[in-house]
Structures are given as structure tokens and as C-alpha cells.
mmCIF file of C-alpha atoms and ligand atoms in Angstrom:
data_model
loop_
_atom_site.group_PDB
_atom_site.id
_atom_site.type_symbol
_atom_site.label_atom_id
_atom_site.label_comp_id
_atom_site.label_asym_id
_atom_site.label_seq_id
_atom_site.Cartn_x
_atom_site.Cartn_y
_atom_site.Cartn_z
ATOM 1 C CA UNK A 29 88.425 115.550 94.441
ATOM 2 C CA UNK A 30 91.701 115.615 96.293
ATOM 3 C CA UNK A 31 92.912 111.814 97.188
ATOM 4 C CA UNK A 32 92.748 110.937 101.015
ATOM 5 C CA UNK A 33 95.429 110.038 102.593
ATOM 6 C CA UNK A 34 96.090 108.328 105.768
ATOM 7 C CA UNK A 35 98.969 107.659 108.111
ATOM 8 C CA UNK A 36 99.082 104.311 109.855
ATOM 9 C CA UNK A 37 102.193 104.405 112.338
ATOM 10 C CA UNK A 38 103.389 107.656 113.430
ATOM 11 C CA UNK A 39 107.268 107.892 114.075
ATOM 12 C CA UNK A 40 109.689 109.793 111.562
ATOM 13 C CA UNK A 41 108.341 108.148 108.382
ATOM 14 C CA UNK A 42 104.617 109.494 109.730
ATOM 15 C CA UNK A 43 105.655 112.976 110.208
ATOM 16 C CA UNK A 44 107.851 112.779 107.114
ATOM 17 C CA UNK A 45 104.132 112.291 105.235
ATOM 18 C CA UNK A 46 102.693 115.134 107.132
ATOM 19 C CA UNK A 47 105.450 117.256 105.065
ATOM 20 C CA UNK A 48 104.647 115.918 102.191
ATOM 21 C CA UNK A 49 101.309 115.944 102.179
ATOM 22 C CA UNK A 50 101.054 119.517 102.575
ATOM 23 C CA UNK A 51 103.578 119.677 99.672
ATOM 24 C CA UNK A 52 100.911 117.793 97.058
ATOM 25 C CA UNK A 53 98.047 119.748 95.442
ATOM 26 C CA UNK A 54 95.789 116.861 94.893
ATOM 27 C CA UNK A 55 96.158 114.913 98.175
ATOM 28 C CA UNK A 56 94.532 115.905 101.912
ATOM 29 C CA UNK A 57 95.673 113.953 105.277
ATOM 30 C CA UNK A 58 92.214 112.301 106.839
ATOM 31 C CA UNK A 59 93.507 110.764 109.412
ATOM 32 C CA UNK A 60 96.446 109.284 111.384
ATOM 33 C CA UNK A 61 96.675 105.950 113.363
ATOM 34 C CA UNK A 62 98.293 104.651 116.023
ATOM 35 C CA UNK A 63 98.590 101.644 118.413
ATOM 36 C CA UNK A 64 99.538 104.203 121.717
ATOM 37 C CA UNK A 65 97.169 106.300 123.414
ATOM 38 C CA UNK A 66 96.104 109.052 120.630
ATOM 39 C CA UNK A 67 96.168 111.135 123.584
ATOM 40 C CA UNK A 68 100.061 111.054 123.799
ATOM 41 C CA UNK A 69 100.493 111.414 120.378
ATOM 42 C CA UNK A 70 100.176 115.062 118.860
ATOM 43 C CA UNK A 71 100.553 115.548 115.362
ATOM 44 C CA UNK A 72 101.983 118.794 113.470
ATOM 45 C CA UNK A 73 99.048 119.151 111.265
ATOM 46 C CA UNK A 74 95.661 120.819 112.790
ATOM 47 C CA UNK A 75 92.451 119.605 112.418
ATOM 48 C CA UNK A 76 93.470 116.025 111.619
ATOM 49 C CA UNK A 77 92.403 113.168 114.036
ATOM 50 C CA UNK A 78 94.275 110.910 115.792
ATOM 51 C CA UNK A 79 92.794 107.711 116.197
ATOM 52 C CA UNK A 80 93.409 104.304 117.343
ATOM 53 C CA UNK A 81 94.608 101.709 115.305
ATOM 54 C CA UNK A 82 91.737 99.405 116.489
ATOM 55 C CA UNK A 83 88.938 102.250 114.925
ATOM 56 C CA UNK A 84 90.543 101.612 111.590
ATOM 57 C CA UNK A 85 87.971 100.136 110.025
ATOM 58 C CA UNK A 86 85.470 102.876 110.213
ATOM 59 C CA UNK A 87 87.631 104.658 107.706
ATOM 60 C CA UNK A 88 87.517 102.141 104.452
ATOM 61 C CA UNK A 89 85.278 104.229 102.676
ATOM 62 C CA UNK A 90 87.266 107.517 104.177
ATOM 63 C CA UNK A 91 90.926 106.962 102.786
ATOM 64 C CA UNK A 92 91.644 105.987 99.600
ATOM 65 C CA UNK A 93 95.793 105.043 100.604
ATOM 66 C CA UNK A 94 96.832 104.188 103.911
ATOM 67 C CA UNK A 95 100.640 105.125 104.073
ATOM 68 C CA UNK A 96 102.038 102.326 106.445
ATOM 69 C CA UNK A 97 104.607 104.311 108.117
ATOM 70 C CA UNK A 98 105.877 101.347 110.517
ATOM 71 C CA UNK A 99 109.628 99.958 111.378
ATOM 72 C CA UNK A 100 110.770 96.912 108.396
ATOM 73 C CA UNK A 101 111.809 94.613 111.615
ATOM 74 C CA UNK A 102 108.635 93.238 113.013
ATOM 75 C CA UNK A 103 105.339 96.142 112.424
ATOM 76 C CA UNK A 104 105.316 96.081 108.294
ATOM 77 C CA UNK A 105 105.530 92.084 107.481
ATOM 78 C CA UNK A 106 102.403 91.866 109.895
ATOM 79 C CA UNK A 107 100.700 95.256 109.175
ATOM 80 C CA UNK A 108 100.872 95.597 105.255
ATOM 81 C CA UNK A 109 98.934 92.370 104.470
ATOM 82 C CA UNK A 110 96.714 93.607 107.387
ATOM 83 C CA UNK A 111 95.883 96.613 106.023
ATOM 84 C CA UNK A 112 95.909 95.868 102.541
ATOM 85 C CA UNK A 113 92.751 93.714 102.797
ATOM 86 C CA UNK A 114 91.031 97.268 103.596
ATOM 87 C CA UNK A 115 92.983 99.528 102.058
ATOM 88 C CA UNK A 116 95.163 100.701 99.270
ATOM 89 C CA UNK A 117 98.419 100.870 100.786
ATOM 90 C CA UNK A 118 101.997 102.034 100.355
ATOM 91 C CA UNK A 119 105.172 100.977 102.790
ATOM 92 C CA UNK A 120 108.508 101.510 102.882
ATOM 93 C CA UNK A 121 109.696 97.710 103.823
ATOM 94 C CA UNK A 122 113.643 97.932 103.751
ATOM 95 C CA UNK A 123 114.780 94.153 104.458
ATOM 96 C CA UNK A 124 115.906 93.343 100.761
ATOM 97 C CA UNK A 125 116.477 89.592 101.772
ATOM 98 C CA UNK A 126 112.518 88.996 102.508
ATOM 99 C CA UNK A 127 111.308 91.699 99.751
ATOM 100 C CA UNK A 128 110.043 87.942 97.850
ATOM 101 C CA UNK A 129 108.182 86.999 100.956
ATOM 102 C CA UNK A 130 106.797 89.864 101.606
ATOM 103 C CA UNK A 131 105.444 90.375 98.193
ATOM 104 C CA UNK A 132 103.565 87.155 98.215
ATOM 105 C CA UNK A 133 101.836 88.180 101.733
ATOM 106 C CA UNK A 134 100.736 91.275 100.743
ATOM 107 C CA UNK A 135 99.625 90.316 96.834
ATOM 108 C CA UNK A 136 97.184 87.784 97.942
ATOM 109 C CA UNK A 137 96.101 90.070 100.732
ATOM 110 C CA UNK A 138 95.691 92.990 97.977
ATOM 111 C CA UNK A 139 94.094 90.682 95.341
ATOM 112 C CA UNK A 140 91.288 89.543 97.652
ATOM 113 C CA UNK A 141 90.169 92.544 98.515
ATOM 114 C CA UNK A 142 90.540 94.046 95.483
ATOM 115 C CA UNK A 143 92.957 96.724 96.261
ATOM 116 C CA UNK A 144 96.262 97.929 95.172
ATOM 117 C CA UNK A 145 99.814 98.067 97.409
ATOM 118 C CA UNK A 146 103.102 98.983 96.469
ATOM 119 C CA UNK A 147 105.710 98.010 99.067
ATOM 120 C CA UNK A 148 109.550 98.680 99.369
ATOM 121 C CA UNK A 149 109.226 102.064 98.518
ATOM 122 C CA UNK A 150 112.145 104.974 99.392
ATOM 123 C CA UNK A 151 114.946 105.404 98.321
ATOM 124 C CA UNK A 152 117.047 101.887 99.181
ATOM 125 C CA UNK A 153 114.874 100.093 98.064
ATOM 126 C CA UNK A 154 113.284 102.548 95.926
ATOM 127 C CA UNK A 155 114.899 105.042 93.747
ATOM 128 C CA UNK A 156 117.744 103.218 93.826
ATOM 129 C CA UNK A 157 116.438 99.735 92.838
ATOM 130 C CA UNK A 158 114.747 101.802 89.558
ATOM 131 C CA UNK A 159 117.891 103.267 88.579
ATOM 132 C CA UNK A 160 119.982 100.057 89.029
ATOM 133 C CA UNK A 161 117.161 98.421 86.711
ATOM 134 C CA UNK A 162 117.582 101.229 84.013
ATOM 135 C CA UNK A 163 121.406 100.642 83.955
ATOM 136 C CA UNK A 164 121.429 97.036 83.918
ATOM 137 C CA UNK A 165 118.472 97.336 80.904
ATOM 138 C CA UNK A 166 120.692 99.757 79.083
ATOM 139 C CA UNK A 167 124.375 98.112 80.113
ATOM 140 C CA UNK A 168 123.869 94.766 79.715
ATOM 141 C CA UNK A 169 127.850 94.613 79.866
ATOM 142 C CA UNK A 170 129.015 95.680 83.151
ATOM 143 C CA UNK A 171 128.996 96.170 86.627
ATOM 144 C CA UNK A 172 127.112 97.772 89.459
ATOM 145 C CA UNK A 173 128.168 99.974 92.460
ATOM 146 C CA UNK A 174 126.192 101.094 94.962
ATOM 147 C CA UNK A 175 127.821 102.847 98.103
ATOM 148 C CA UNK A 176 125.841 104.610 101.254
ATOM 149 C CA UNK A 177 126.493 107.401 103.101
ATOM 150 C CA UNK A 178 127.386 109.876 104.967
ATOM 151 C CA UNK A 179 124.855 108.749 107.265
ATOM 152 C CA UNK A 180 123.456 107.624 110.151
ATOM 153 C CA UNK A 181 122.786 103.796 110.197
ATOM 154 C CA UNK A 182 119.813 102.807 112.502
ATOM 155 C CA UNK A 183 121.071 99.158 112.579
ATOM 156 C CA UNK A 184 124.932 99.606 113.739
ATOM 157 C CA UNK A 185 124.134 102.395 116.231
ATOM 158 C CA UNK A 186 121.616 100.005 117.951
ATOM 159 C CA UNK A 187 124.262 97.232 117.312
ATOM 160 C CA UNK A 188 127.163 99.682 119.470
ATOM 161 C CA UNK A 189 124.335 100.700 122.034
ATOM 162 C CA UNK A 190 123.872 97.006 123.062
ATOM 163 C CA UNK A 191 127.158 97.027 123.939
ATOM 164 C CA UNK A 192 127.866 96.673 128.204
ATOM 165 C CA UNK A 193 129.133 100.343 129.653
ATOM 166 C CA UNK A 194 127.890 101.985 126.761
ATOM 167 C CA UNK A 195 125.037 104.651 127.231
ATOM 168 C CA UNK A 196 124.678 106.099 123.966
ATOM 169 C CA UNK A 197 126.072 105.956 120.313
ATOM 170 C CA UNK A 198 125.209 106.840 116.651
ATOM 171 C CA UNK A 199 127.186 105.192 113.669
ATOM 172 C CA UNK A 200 128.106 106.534 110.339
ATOM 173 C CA UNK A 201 128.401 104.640 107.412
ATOM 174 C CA UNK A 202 130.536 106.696 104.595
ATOM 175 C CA UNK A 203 131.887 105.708 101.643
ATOM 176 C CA UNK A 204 135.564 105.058 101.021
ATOM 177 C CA UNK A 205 136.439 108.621 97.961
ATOM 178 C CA UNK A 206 139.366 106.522 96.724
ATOM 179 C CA UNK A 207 137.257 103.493 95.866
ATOM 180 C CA UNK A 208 134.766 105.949 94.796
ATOM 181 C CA UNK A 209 137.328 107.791 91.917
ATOM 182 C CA UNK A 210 138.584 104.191 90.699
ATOM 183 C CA UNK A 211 134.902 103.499 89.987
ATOM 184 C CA UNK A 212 134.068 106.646 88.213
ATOM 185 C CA UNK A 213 137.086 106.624 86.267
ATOM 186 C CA UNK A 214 135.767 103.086 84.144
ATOM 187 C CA UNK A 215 138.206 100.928 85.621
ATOM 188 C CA UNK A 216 135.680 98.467 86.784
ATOM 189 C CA UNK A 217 137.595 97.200 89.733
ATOM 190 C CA UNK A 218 136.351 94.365 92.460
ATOM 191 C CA UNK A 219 135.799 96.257 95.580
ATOM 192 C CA UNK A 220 135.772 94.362 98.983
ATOM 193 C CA UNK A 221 133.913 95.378 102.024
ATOM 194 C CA UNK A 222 136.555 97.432 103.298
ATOM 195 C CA UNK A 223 137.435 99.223 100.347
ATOM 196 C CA UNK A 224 134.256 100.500 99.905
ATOM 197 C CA UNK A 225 132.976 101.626 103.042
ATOM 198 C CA UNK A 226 134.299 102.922 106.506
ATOM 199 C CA UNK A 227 132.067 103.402 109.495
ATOM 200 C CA UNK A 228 132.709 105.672 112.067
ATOM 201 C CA UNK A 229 131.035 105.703 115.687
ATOM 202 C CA UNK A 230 130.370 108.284 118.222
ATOM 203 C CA UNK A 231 129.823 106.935 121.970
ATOM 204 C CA UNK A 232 128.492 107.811 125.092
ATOM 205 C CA UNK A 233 130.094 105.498 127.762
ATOM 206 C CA UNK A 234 128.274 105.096 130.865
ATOM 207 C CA UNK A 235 130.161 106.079 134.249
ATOM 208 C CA UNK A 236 132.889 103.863 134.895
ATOM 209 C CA UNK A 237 132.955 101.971 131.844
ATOM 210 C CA UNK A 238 136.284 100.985 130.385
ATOM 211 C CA UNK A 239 136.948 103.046 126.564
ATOM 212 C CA UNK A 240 140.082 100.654 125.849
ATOM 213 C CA UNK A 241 137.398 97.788 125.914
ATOM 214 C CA UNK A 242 134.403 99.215 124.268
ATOM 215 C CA UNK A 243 136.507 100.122 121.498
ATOM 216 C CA UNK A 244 137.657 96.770 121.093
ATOM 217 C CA UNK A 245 134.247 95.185 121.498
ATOM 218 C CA UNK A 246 133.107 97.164 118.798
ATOM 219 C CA UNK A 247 135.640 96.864 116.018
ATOM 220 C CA UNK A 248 135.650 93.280 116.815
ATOM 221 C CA UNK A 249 131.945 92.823 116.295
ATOM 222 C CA UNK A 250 131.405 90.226 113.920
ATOM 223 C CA UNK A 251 129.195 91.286 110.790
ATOM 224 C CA UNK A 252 128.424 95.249 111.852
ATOM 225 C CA UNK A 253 132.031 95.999 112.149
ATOM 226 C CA UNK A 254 134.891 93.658 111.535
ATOM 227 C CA UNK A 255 135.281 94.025 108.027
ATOM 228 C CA UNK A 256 135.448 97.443 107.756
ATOM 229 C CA UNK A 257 137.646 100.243 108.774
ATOM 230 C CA UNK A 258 136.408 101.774 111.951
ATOM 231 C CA UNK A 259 136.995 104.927 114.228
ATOM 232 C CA UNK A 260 135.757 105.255 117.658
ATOM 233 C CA UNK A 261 135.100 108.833 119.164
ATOM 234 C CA UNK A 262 133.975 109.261 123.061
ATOM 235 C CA UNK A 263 131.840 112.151 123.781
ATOM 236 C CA UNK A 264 129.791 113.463 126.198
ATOM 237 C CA UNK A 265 125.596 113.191 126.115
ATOM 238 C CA UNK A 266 125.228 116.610 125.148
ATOM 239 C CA UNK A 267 127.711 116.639 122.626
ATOM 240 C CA UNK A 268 125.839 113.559 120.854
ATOM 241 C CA UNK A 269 122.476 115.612 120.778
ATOM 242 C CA UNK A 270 123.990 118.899 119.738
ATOM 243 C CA UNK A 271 126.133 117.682 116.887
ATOM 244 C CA UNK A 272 125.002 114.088 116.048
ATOM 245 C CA UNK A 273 120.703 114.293 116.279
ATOM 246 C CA UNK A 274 120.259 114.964 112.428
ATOM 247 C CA UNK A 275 119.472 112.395 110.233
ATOM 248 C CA UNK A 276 120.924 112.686 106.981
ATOM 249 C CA UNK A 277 122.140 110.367 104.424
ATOM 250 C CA UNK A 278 122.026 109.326 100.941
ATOM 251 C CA UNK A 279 124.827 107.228 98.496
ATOM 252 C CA UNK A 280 125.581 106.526 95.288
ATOM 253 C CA UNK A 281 124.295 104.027 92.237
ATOM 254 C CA UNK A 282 126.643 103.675 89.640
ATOM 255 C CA UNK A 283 126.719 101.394 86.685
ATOM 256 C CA UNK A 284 129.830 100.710 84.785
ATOM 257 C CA UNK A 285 129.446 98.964 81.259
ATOM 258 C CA UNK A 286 131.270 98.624 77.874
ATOM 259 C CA UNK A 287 129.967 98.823 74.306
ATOM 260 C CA UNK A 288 131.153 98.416 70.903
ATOM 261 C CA UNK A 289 132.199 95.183 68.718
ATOM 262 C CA UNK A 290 135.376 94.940 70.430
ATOM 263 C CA UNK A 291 134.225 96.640 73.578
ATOM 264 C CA UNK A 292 136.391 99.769 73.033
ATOM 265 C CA UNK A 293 133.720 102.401 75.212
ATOM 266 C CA UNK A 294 133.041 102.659 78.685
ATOM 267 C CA UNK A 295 129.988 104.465 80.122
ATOM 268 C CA UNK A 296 129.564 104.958 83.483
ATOM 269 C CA UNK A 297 125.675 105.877 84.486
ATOM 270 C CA UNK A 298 125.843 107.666 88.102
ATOM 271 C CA UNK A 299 122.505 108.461 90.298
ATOM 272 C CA UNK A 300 123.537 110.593 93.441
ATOM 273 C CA UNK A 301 121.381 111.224 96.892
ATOM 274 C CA UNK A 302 122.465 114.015 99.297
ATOM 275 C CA UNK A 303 119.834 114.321 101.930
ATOM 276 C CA UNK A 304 119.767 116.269 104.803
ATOM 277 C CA UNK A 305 116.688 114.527 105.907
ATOM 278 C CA UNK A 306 116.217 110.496 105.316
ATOM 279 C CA UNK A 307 112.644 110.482 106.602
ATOM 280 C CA UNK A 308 111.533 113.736 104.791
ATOM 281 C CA UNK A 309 112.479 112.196 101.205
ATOM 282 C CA UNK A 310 111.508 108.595 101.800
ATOM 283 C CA UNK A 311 108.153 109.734 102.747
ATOM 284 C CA UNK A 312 108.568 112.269 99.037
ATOM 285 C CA UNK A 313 108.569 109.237 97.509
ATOM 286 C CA UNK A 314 106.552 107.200 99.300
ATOM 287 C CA UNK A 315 103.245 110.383 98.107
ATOM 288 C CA UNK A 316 104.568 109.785 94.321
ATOM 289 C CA UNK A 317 103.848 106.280 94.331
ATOM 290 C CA UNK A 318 100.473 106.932 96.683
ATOM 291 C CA UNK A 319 99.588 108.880 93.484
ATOM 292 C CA UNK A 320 99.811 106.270 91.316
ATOM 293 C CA UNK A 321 98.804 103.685 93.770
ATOM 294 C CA UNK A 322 95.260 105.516 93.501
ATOM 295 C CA UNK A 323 95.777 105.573 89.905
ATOM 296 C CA UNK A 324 96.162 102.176 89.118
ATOM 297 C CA UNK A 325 93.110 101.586 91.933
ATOM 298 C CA UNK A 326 91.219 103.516 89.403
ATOM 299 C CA UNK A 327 91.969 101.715 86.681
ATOM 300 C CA UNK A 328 90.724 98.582 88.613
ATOM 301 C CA UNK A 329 94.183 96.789 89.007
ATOM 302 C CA UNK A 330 94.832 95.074 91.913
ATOM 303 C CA UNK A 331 97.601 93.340 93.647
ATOM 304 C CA UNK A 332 101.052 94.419 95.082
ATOM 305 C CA UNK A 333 103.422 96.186 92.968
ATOM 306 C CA UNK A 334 106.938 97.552 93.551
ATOM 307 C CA UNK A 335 108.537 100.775 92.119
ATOM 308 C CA UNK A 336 109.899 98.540 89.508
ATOM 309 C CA UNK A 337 105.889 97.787 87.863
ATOM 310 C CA UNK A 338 105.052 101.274 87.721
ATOM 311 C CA UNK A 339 105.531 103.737 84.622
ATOM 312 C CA UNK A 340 106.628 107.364 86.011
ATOM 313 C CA UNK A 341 103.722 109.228 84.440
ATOM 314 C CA UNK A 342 101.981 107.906 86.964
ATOM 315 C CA UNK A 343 103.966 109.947 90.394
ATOM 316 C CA UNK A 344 103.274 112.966 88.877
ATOM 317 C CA UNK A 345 100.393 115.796 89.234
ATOM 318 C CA UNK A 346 101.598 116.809 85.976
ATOM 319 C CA UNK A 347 98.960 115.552 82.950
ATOM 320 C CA UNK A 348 100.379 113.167 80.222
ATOM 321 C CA UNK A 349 100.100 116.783 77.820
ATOM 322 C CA UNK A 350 102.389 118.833 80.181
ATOM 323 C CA UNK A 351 104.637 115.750 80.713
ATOM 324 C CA UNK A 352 105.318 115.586 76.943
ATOM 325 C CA UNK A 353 105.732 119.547 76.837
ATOM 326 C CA UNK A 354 107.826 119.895 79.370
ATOM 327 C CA UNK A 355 109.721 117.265 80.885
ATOM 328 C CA UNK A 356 109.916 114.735 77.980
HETATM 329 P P1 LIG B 413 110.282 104.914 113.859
HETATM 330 O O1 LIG B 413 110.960 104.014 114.834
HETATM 331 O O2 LIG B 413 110.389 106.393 114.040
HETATM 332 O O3 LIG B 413 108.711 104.535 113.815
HETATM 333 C C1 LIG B 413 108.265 103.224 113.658
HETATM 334 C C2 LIG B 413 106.992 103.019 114.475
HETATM 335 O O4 LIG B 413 107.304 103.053 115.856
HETATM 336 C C3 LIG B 413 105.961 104.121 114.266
HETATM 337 O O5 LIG B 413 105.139 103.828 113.152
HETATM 338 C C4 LIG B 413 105.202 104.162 115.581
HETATM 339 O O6 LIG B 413 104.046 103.304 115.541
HETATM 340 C C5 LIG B 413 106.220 103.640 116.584
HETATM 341 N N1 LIG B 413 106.775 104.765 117.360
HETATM 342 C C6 LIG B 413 107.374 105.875 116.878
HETATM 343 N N2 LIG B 413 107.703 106.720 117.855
HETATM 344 C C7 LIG B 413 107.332 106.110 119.008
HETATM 345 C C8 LIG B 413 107.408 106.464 120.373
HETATM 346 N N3 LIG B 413 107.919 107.651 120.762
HETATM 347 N N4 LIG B 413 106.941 105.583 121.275
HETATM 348 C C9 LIG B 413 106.421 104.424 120.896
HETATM 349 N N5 LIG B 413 106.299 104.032 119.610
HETATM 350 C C10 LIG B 413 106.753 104.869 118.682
HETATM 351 O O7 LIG B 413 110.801 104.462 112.414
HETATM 352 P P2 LIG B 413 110.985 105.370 111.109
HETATM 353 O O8 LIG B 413 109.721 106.100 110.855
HETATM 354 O O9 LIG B 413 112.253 106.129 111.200
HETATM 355 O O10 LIG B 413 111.214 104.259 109.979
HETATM 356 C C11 LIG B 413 110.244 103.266 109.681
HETATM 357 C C12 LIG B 413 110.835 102.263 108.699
HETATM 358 O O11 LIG B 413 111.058 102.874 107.438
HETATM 359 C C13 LIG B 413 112.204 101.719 109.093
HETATM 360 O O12 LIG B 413 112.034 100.505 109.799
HETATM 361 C C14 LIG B 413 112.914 101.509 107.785
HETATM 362 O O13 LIG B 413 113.013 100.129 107.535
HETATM 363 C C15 LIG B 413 112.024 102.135 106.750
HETATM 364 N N6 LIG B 413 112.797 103.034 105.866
HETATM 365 C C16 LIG B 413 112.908 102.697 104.544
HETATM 366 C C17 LIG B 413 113.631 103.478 103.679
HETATM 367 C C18 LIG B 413 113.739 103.118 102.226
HETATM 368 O O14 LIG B 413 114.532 103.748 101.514
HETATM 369 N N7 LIG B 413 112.990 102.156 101.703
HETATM 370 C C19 LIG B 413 114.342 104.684 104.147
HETATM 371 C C20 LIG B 413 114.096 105.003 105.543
HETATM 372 C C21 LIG B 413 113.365 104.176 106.374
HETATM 373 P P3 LIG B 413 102.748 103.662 116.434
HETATM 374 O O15 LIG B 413 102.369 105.091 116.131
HETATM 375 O O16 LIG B 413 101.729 102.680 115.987
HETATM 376 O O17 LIG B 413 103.148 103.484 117.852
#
């Protein structure tokens, strides 16, 4: 029997699961929910309901993982212990700062209902929390890197938008080459904020408004912008949706460590994301770990988990047999 997923929260994340749903042999979409109208929401797959967040609980015995598809700010810290007293449940919670407090909501939530979550999963935090794990494990000796971009960040676009006279802007984080080389090469140095990354910001101004003082306003911006180097571009509204409305991104993890009696070797352990789409491959990952979230459900564990508690044979359709075969 295929596993049943559901969508709770349907902006990019929820159509990212769509995707990959329809990418998973052993999984079928049920249902999606939302706290609009269902009416004014229309969904890419056919034949799946929309429903309203209140009808929810009619489905407990429907889904077997609700995929909590809702912004880190304010929807997940409220919805994921929420849900995961009916549910088994994945999200994608992105504040690192409150992943402790969030844990201990939703692992009481989980264990007294006897279900299974797994929060903070994507790919920051996500695959890139496993792989800084693996090197640390392996390179107890050394230092980690990890770098973002090129992309768009949701935060410092918002940040610029807030600004007076400005209509519209998107802002991209990308990562300094030079400080990117000097890392790769072993020589372990310390990196400050501005060495590593550069941001650069395309804006809409609204009519009237003065570019001289935007610009200023912006690079002056305490916390999203005056550490870094920053370039300011005005362009026009269309030119923002024609060449700036993708939403790619991705970065770098890289571990730098020494080994030997004396420490004479360097390795350097480097885990690379291009992506054209951020929502289509944090929702990838969030299916993998909806796999094993069923899984472990199965098994009758219960409680919140993290990428970090769960062994890969369990994101994969692949049998423990073909595993060893093939990809061990
Ligand atoms: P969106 O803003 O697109 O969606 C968030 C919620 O807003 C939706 O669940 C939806 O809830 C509501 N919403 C969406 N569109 C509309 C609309 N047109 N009108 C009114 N409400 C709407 O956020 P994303 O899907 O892009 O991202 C969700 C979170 O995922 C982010 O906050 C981020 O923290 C996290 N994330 C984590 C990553 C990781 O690596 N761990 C990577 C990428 C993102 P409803 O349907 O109930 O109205």
C-alpha cells in the first residue's frame, strides 16, 4: 500500500511536494490543506481535494504524514506541535537559533500521541547540517565553512522592500570565489563577514523616490547589510519579473581538518548545492525523510527527530538488498 501523504500549507514548499510526490513510487497525495478559502486555492494535481484546515481532523485515519509546508516565522512553531498530536509530520523549520525550542514543543506533542515528526528538514538545515556532522565525526581537527548562494534571500529582500520609496526588490546573497579558493586550497584561514559573502540587490523605486538615498539606507542597514559588500541596481517592474522571478540557490559545506602525528595532511571534505529551484529540492528532501518518518511510525517509535537521528536506509525506496548491491 502506497503511503498517504498530505499537504498542510500550500505556498512554494506545498507545490514543491506536489512534484515530488508524483516523483515517488510508493507515496500518493490525499489531500491538501489550507487556512484560505479552498475555493481560491487550485492545486496542480487532479483529483486531489482541497480542504480546510479546520476539516483536518476527519483525515487521521486518511494520511499517514502530514507535510507541514508553512513559513519558519510565525505558522510552523504553532502548527507542528498542532499537528503532530494527529499526525505524523515532517517540516522544514529554518530558524537555527530556536531549532532547541522547537524540538521540545513538538517531541512532547509527538510522544503523546504516539506519533513520529522530524522537523528542520531541507537543505539548511538539512543536508547540510548531516554533512557538517559527518565532517566534524571524521575531522575532529579542523574547521568548518559553510557559504550560500547565488541566491535569492527571502529575509534581505523583505528587509530592502520595507524600505520608504521603494516598490520592489529581490536580494542576492553570493559567495565571495577568492575566500572560496583560500578555503579549498587547506589554508584554513579566519574569514569575516565580508570576506565571505557579498550581497547584491535589485530595486524597484517607487515614483519620485530619491536612488542616492535608498542606496544609502540600504548599505547602511544595520545587521542585513552593513557588514558586507553591497551593490545596488535600479530597474524597472518588468525587468524584476522577467529576469529576477526564479528562485534558485544553493552553497557550499566544507570541512577543513589535519591528520597525522605531527599533523603533516590536510583534507578538505566539500558538499556542493546548485539548484535552480529552492522549493522543488527542499520539498525532495522533505518526501525522503516522510519515507522514513512512516518507517520509524511502523516500527512504533515515537517522538521528534531531526535529519541528524535518522540512518539513510531509511529515505530510500530502494530495499536494504539493493542498497548493499548497488549503492554501498
Ligand atoms: P510561502 O510564503 O510560499 O508559503 C507559506 C504559507 O503561506 C503557505 O503554507 C500558505 O498557507 C500561505 N500562503 C502561500 N501563498 C499564499 C497566498 N497567495 N495568499 C495567502 N497565503 C499564502 O513559503 P515557502 O513555501 O516558500 O516556504 C515555507 C518555509 O520553508 C519558509 O518559511 C522557510 O523557512 C522554509 N524553508 C526551509 C528550507 C530548508 O532548507 N530547511 C529551504 C526553503 C524554505 P495557507 O495555504 O494555509 O494559506
Amino acid at each position: 500500500m502506497k503511503t498517504r501523504i498530505g499537504i498542510l500549507g500550500y505556498g512554494n514548499l506545498g507545490k514543491g511536494v506536489e512534484c515530488a510526490v508524483k516523483e515517488a513510487n510508493d507515496m500518493e497525495l490525499v489531500a491538501v490543506f489550507t487556512r484560505r478559502d479552498p475555493k481560491n486555492v487550485t492545486i496542480l494535481t487532479e483529483n486531489v481535494p482541497v480542504c480546510h484546515i479546520d476539516e483536518v481532523a476527519d483525515w487521521k485515519d486518511k494520511i499517514d504524514v502530514m507535510i507541514l509546508c508553512g513559513g519558519s516565522a510565525t505558522d510552523l512553531p504553532v502548527q507542528t506541535p498542532q499537528f503532530a498530536s494527529m499526525f505524523n509530520v515532517i517540516d522544514s523549520f529554518d530558524t537555527h537559533a530556536r531549532i532547541p525550542e522547537h524540538f521540545a514543543a513538538v517531541d512532547k506533542a509527538a510522544k503523546e500521541a504516539g506519533k513520529v515528526a522530524v522537523i528542520s528538514v531541507g537543505w539548511d538545515p538539512g543536508m547540510f547540517s548531516l554533512n557538517r556532522v559527518y565532517a566534524n565525526a571524521i575531522l575532529p581537527d579542523g574547521k568548518d565553512y559553510t557559504f550560500w548562494g547565488k541566491g535569492v534571500s527571502q529575509g534581505h529582500s523583505d528587509a530592502i522592500r520595507r524600505i520608504k520609496g521603494v516598490k520592489n526588490a529581490k536580494q542576492y546573497t553570493i559567495p565571495v570565489e577568492s575566500a572560496l579558493e583560500r578555503v579549498r586550497s587547506g589554508e584554513n584561514p579566519e574569514l569575516t563577514t565580508r570576506e565571505k559573502h557579498e550581497r547584491e540587490c535589485f530595486v524597484v523605486l517607487e515614483e519620485g523616490a530619491d536612488a542616492a538615498t535608498v542606496e544609502k539606507e540600504i548599505k547602511e542597514m544595520p545587521n542585513y547589510f552593513s557588514d558586507y559588500n553591497t551593490t545596488v541596481h535600479f530597474i524597472t517592474e518588468e525587468e524584476l519579473e522577467k529576469n529576477h522571478s526564479g528562485m534558485a540557490h544553493g552553497g557550499f559545506v566544507i570541512r577543513s581538518g589535519k591528520t597525522g602525528m605531527n599533523k603533516e595532511h590536510n583534507h578538505i571534505i566539500e558538499y556542493s548545492l546548485k539548484l535552480d529551484s529552492n522549493p522543488e529540492f527542499t520539498t525532495s528532501v522533505l518526501i525522503a525523510y516522510a519515507r522514513a518518518a512512516k518507517r520509524l511510525y511502523d516500527e512504533g517509535q515515537k517522538g521528534c527527530k531531526t535529519v541528524l537521528d535518522i540512518a539513510p536506509a531509511y529515505l530510500t525506496e530502494m530495499s536494504d538488498e539493493d542498497l548493499r548491491a548497488h549503492l554501498l
